[in-house]
Structures are given as structure tokens and as C-alpha cells.
Short mmCIF file of C-alpha atoms in Angstrom, two decimals:
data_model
loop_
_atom_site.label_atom_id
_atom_site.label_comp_id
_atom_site.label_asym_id
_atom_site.label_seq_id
_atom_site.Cartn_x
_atom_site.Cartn_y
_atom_site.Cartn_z
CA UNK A 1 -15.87 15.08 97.59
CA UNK A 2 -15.86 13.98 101.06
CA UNK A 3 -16.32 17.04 102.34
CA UNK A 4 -19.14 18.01 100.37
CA UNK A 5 -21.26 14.72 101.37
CA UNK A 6 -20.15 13.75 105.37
CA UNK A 7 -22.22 13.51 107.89
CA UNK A 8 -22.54 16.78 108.74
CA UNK A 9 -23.42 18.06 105.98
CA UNK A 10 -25.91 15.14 104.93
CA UNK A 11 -27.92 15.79 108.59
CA UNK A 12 -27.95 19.36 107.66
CA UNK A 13 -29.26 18.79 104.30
CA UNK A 14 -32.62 17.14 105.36
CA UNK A 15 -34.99 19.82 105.41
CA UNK A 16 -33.60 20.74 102.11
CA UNK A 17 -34.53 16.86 100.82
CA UNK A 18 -37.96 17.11 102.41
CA UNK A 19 -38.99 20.06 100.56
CA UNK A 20 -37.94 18.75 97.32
CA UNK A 21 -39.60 15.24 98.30
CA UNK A 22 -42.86 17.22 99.07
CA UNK A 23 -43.08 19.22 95.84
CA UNK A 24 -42.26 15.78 93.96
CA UNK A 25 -45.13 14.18 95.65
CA UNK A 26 -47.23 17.27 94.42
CA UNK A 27 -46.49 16.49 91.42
CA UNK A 28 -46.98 12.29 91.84
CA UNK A 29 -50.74 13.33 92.93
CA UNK A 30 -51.64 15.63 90.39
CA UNK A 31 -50.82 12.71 87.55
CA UNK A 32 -52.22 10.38 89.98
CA UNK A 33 -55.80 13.11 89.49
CA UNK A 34 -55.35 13.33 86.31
CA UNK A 35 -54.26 10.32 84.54
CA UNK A 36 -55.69 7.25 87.42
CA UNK A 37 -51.74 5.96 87.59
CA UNK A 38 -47.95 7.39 87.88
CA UNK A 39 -44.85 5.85 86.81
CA UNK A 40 -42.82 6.43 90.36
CA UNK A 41 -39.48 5.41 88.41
CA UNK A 42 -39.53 8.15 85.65
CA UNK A 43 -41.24 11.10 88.46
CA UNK A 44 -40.26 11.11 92.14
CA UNK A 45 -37.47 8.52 91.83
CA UNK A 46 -35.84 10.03 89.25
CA UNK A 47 -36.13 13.41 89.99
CA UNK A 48 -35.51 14.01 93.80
CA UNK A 49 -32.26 12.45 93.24
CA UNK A 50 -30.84 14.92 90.39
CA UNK A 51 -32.61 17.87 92.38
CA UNK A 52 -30.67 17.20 95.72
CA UNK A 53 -27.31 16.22 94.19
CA UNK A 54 -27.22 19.70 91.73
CA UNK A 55 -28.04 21.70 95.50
CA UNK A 56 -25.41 20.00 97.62
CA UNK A 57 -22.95 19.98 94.63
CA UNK A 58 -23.65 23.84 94.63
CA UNK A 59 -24.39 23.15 90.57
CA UNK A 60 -28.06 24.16 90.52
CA UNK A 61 -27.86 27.51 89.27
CA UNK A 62 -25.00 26.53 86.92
CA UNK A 63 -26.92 24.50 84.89
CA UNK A 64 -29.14 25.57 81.78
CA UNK A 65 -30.49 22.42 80.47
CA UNK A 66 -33.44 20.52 82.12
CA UNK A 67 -33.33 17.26 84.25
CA UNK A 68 -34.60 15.33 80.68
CA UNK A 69 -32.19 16.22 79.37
CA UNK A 70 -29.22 15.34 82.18
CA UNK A 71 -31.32 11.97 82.01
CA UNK A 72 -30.95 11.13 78.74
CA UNK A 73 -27.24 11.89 78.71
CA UNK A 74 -26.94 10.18 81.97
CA UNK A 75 -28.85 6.92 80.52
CA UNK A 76 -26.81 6.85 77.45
CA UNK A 77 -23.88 7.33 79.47
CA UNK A 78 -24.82 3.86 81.62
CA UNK A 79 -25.60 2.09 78.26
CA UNK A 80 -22.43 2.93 76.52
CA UNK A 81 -20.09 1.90 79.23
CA UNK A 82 -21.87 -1.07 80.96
CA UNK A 83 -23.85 -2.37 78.06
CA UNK A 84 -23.51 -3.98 74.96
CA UNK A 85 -24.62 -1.63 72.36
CA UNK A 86 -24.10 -2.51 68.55
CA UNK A 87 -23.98 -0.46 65.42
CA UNK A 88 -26.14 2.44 65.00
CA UNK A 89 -27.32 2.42 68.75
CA UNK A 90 -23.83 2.69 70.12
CA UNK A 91 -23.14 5.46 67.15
CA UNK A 92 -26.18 7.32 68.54
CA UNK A 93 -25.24 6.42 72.54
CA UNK A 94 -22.12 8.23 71.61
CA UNK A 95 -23.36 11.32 70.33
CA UNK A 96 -25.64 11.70 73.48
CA UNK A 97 -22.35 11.03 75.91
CA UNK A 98 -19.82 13.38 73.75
CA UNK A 99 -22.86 15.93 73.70
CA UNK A 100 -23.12 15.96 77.36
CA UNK A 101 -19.33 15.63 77.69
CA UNK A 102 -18.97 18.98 75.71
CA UNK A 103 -21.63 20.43 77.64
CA UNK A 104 -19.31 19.81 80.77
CA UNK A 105 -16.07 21.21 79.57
CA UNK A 106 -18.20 24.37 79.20
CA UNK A 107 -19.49 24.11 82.55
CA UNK A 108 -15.92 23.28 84.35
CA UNK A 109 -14.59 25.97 82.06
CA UNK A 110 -16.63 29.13 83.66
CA UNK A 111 -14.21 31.44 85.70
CA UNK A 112 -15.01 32.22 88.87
CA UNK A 113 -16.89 29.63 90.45
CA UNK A 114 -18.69 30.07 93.43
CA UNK A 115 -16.41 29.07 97.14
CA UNK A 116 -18.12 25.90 98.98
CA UNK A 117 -19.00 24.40 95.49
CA UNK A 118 -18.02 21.35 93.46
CA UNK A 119 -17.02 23.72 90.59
CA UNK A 120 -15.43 26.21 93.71
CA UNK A 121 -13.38 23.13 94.86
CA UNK A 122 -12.05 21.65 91.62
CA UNK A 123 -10.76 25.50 90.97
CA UNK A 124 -9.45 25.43 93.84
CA UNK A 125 -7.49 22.03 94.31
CA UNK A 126 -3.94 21.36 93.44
CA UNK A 127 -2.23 18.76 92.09
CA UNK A 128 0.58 17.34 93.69
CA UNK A 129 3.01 19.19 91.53
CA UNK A 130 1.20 22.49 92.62
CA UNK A 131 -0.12 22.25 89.19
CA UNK A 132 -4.28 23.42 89.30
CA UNK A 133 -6.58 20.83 87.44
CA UNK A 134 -7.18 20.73 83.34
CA UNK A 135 -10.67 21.08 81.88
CA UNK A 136 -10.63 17.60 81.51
CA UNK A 137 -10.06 16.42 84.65
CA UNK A 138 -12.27 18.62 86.37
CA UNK A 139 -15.17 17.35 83.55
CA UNK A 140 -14.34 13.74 83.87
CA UNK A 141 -14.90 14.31 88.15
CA UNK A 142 -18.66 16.26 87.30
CA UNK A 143 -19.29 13.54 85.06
CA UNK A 144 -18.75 10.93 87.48
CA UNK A 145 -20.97 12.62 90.09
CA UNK A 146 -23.75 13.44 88.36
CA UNK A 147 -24.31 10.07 86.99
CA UNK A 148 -22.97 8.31 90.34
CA UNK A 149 -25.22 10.76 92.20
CA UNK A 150 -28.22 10.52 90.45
CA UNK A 151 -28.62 7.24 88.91
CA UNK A 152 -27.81 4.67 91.52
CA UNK A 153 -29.83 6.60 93.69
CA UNK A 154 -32.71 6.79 91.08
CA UNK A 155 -32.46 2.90 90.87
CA UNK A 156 -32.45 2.41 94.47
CA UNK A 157 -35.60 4.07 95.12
CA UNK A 158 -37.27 2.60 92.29
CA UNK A 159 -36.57 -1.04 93.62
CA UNK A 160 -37.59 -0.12 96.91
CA UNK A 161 -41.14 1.41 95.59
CA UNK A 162 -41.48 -1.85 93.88
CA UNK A 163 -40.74 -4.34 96.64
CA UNK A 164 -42.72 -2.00 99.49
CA UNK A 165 -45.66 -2.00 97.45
CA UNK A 166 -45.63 -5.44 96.88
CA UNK A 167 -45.47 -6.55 100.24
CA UNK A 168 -48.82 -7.28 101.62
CA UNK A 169 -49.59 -4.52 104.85
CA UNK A 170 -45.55 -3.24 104.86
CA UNK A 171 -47.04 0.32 103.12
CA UNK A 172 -49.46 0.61 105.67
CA UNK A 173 -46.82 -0.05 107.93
CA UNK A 174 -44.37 2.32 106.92
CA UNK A 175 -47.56 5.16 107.04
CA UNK A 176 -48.15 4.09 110.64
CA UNK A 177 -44.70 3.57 111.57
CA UNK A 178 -42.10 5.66 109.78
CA UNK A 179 -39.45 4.50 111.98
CA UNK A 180 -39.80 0.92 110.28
CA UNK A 181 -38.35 2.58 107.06
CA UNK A 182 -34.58 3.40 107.58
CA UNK A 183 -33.90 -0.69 108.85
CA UNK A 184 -36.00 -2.04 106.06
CA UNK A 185 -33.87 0.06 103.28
CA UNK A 186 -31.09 -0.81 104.76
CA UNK A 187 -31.73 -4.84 103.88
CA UNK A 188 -32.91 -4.31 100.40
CA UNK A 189 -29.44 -2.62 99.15
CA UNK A 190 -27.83 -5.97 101.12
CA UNK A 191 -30.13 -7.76 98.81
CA UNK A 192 -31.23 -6.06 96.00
CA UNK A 193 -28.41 -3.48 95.59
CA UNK A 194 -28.58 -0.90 92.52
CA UNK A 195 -24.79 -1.79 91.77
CA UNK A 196 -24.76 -5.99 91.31
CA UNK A 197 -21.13 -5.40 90.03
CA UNK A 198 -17.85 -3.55 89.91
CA UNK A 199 -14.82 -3.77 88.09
CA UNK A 200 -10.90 -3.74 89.22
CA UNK A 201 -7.66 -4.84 88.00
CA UNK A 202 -5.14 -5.89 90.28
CA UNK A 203 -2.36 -3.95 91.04
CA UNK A 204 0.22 -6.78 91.83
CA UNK A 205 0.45 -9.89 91.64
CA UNK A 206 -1.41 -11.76 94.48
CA UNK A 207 -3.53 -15.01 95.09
CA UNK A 208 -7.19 -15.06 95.90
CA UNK A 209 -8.91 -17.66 97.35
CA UNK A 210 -6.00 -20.28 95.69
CA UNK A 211 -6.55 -18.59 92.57
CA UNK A 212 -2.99 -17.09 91.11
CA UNK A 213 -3.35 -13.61 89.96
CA UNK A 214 -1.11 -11.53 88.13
CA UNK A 215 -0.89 -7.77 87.74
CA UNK A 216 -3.10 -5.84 85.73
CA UNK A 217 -5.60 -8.80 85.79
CA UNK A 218 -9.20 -7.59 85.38
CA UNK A 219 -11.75 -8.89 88.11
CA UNK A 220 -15.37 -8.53 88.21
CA UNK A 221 -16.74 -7.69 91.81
CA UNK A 222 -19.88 -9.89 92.62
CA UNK A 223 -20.86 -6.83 94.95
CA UNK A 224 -24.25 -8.09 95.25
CA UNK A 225 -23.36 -11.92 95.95
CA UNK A 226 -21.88 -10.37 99.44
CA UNK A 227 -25.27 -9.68 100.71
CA UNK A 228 -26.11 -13.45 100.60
CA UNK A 229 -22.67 -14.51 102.13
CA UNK A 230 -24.47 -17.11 104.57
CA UNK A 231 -20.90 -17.23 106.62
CA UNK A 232 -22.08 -13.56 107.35
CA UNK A 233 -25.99 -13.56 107.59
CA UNK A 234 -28.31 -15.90 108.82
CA UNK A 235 -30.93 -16.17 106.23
CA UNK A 236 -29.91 -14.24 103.88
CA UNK A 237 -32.78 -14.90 101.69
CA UNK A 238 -34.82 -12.79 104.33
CA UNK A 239 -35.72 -9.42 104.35
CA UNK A 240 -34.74 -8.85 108.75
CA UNK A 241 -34.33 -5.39 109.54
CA UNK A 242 -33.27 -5.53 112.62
CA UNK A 243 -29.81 -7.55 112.49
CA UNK A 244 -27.21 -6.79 114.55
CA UNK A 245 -24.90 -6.62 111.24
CA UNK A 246 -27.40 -5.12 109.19
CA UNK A 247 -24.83 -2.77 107.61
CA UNK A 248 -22.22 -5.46 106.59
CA UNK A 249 -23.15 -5.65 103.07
CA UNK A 250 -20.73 -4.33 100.72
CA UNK A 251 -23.92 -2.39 98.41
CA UNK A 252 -21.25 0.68 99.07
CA UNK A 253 -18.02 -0.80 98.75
CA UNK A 254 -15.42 -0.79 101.33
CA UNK A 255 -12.19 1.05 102.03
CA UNK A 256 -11.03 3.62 99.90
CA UNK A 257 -13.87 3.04 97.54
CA UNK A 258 -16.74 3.01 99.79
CA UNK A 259 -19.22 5.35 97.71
CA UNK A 260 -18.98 9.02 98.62
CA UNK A 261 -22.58 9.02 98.96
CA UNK A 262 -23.83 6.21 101.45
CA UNK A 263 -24.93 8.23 103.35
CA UNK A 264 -26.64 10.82 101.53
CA UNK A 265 -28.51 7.76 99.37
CA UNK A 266 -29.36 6.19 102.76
CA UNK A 267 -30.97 9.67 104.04
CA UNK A 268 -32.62 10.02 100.65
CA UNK A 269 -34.16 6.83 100.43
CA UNK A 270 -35.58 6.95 104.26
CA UNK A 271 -37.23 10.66 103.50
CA UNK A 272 -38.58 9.93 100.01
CA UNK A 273 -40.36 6.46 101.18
CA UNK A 274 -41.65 7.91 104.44
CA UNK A 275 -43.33 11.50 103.24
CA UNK A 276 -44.54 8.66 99.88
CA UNK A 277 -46.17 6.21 102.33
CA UNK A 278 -47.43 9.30 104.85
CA UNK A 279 -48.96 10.98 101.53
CA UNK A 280 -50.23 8.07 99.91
CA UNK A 281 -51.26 5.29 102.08
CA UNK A 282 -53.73 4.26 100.14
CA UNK A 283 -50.82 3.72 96.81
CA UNK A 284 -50.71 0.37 95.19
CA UNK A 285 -49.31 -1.08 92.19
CA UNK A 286 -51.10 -0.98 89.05
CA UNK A 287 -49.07 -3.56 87.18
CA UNK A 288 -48.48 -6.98 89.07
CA UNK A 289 -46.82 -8.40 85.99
CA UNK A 290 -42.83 -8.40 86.00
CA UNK A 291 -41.45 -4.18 84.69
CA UNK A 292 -38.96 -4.42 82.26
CA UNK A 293 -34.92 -4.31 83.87
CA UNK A 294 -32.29 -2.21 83.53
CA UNK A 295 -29.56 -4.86 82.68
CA UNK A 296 -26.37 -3.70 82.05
CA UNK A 297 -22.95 -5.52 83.66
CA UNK A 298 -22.94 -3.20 86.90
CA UNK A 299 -26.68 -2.41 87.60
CA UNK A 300 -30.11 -3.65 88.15
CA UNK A 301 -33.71 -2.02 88.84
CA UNK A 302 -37.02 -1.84 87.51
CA UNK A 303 -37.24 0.83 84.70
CA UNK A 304 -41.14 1.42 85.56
CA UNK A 305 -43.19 1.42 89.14
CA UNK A 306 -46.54 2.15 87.92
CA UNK A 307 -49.10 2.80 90.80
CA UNK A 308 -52.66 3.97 91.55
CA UNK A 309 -54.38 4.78 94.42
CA UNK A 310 -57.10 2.77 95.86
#
């Protein structure tokens, strides 16, 4: 997985971002003719995301069913697992993740997959037996990146649409001064992070801040709680891009499970809101009013950035 999303092969993926970013934002300004408003969440935000990770994960011509559709699954998915559905919505949240489940072991079960791929590289990795991957495995691996991929990504850039447009002059700004984007990204995921939460279970005992632990204990991760650590920022309440420790926040993780995809999600998010505010200077929300959340135990964004130009 690493190999597939270093730096080298996030710099080299930029002009491949761009052009998807433009023909989203073709898309953002013909509703925008048509209709008088856009829902930024459910268009560009959404969509960029699954379009880039199914090219870098080599999937894009593997897959026959449309990005709705990968949504929908990939939705239910985050429901079911982080939520707290009851009776006949969990039932039907179910049938939506086993559907796209089944849809996967088809996928991961296709001979001869392409070399440089995601499906190329699960083929060709080996246990430590010498024993090659199941079906299962290699689904349960797609599954995770997809959704990873996509929807924290997809949430990220929705919260930042909301809170740059809601800033008085800072989309001007960003039109004037792209460079001001990448810093100013940077201090929303300390603040406002996609993931608030993460789950672990210790592997040992241990102690934790005086707190006696044993093994197997499950802990929930305050991941966004870091980004306010006032032993580590000064104000953290403010939005300052240009910290010296800027990148301290944990909105990644740290260590063995730093996300895969920092960097790719922090290239993403500095091309999509540039080429937006470039475009569409003139962009503004159309709804002042609070959006309905995504809630569930491990993530957080607006579920609609409606806008209009004016």
C-alpha cells in the first residue's frame, strides 16, 4: 500500500488530480447554470476522491458499477460499523455491505490482474508461509481502501468547503493567493479532522496516564482532542496556518498506523480548493443555517455544502 501512495508517486499524480478536479468543476458550473445552487458535498467532494483513488489503485477499468453506486455501499458500510442502526435499517445496511462485499470477491477473484496495480500486488504478495492471499483477504484489503480512500477524503473536503466559505474574504483570498491554501488545510484536519475517533485494544497489559490497563482492553482514541492539546499549541482554538508545528496533530495517526494516504488527501484537498476558489471566486453559501452531520463514533462532516454564485 505504501508503495502505491508515497511521495513519489503522489507528486507524480498531480496533473492526473487536476484534470479530474477540472472536469468536476465543469460539472459544479453547469448545475450552478442550471439549477442557481450545487450541493459541493454530494458533486466535487464526493466524486474527485473515488475518481483519483480507482486511477492510482490501478482499479478504474476493473470496475463496472458507477460511483452511486460505490457510494451507497460505501455509506452503508460507515453506518453499519460506526453507527447505531436498529431493526429494519441495520437489516437493509446489511444487504447493501454483503452486496458490495460479494461484488468484491468477484473483483479480487479475476485472474490475471494487471502488474503495478492494487489487484496486481495482492496477486502477487506472499504470506509469510509462502502461502499467496485467499479471496477474502485480498477483498477485506479493497474494501478497506475504497472506503478509507474515498470517504474520509470526501468528508474532509466537504468541511473545508464549508468553513472557507464561511469565512468572511478567506475565498477571495485563496483566488488571489493559492499559496494560502495548503497551510490553511493543514489546521482544519488539526481541528476539525474527518476521523474524531479510533478504536484499539491493548495488546498487554500496561498503565496509561495512572490508569491500569489490562490486555485486550478496548480504548477509544480521542484523535481529534489532540489537535486542541494546549501543552502542544498555543491557541488551539485558532485557525494559524503558519505554526512552526503545524503538522503535529495526530488527524493521520502516528507510527505504524499513520494513514497510508496523508499525503495523497493533503495533495487532494490543496488542488480541489485552489482550481474551486480560481473557478469560482465569486461562490458563496446558499444555506447559512447549520447542514445536517454525519455522526457516527469515528467521523464527522457536513453531509450538504450548498452554494451559489453571486
Amino acid at each position: 500500500m505504501t508503495r502505491l501512495f508515497n511521495a513519489q508517486a503522489v507528486n507524480a499524480s498531480v496533473p492526473m488530480v487536476e484534470k479530474v478536479v477540472a472536469e468536476a468543476l465543469d460539472d459544479v458550473e453547469r448545475r450552478l447554470a442550471a439549477d442557481g445552487t450545487c450541493d459541493l458535498a454530494t458533486t466535487i467532494a464526493r466524486d474527485v476522491p473515488f475518481r483519483v483513488m480507482l486511477r492510482l489503485l490501478g482499479l478504474e477499468s476493473a470496475i463496472d458499477v458507477d460511483i452511486d453506486t460505490l457510494a451507497r455501499w460505501s455509506d452503508a458500510s460507515l453506518e453499519l460499523f460506526w453507527g447505531r442502526p436498529r431493526g429494519e435499517r441495520e437489516v437493509a445496511l446489511a444487504r447493501e455491505a454483503a452486496a458490495f462485499y460479494s461484488w468484491l470477491t468477484d473483483l479480487v477473484s479475476q485472474p490475471a490482474p494487471e502488474a503495478g496495480t492494487l489487484l496486481g500486488a495482492l496477486a502477487g504478495h506472499r504470506l509469510p508461509d509462502g502461502e499467496p492471499l485467499g479471496v477474502t483477504q485480498k477483498a477485506a484489503v479493497v474494501y478497506f481502501m475504497i472506503i478509507a480512500g474515498q470517504m474520509t477524503t470526501t468528508q474532509m473536503l466537504s468541511t473545508m468547503y464549508r468553513r472557507a466559505l464561511r469565512e468572511p474574504g478567506l475565498w477571495q483570498q485563496f483566488a488571489a493567493e493559492p499559496a494560502t491554501v495548503a497551510p490553511w488545510t493543514e489546521e482544519v484536519l488539526r481541528r476539525d479532522p474527518p476521523i474524531t475517533t479510533w478504536r484499539r485494544v491493548t495488546g498487554r497489559p500496561m498503565t496509561l496516564s495512572g490508569v491500569e490497563l489490562p490486555a485486550g482492553a478496548p480504548l477509544l482514541l480521542m484523535l481529534s482532542s489532540t489537535g486542541s492539546d494546549t501543552e502542544v499549541f498555543e491557541k488551539p482554538e485558532q485557525l494559524c496556518p503558519y505554526r512552526s508545528n503545524v503538522r503535529k496533530h495526530l488527524s493521520f495517526g502516528i507510527g505504524r498506523h499513520r494513514c497510508s494516504g496523508a499525503e495523497l488527501a493533503r495533495m487532494e484537498a490543496d488542488v480541489v480548493m485552489r482550481m474551486t476558489a480560481a473557478r469560482l471566486p465569486d461562490l458563496r453559501l446558499s444555506d447559512a443555517t447549520s447542514p445536517r452531520m454525519l455522526a457516527l463514533l469515528s467521523f464527522r462532516a457536513p453531509l450538504q455544502v450548498l452554494v451559489e454564485r453571486g
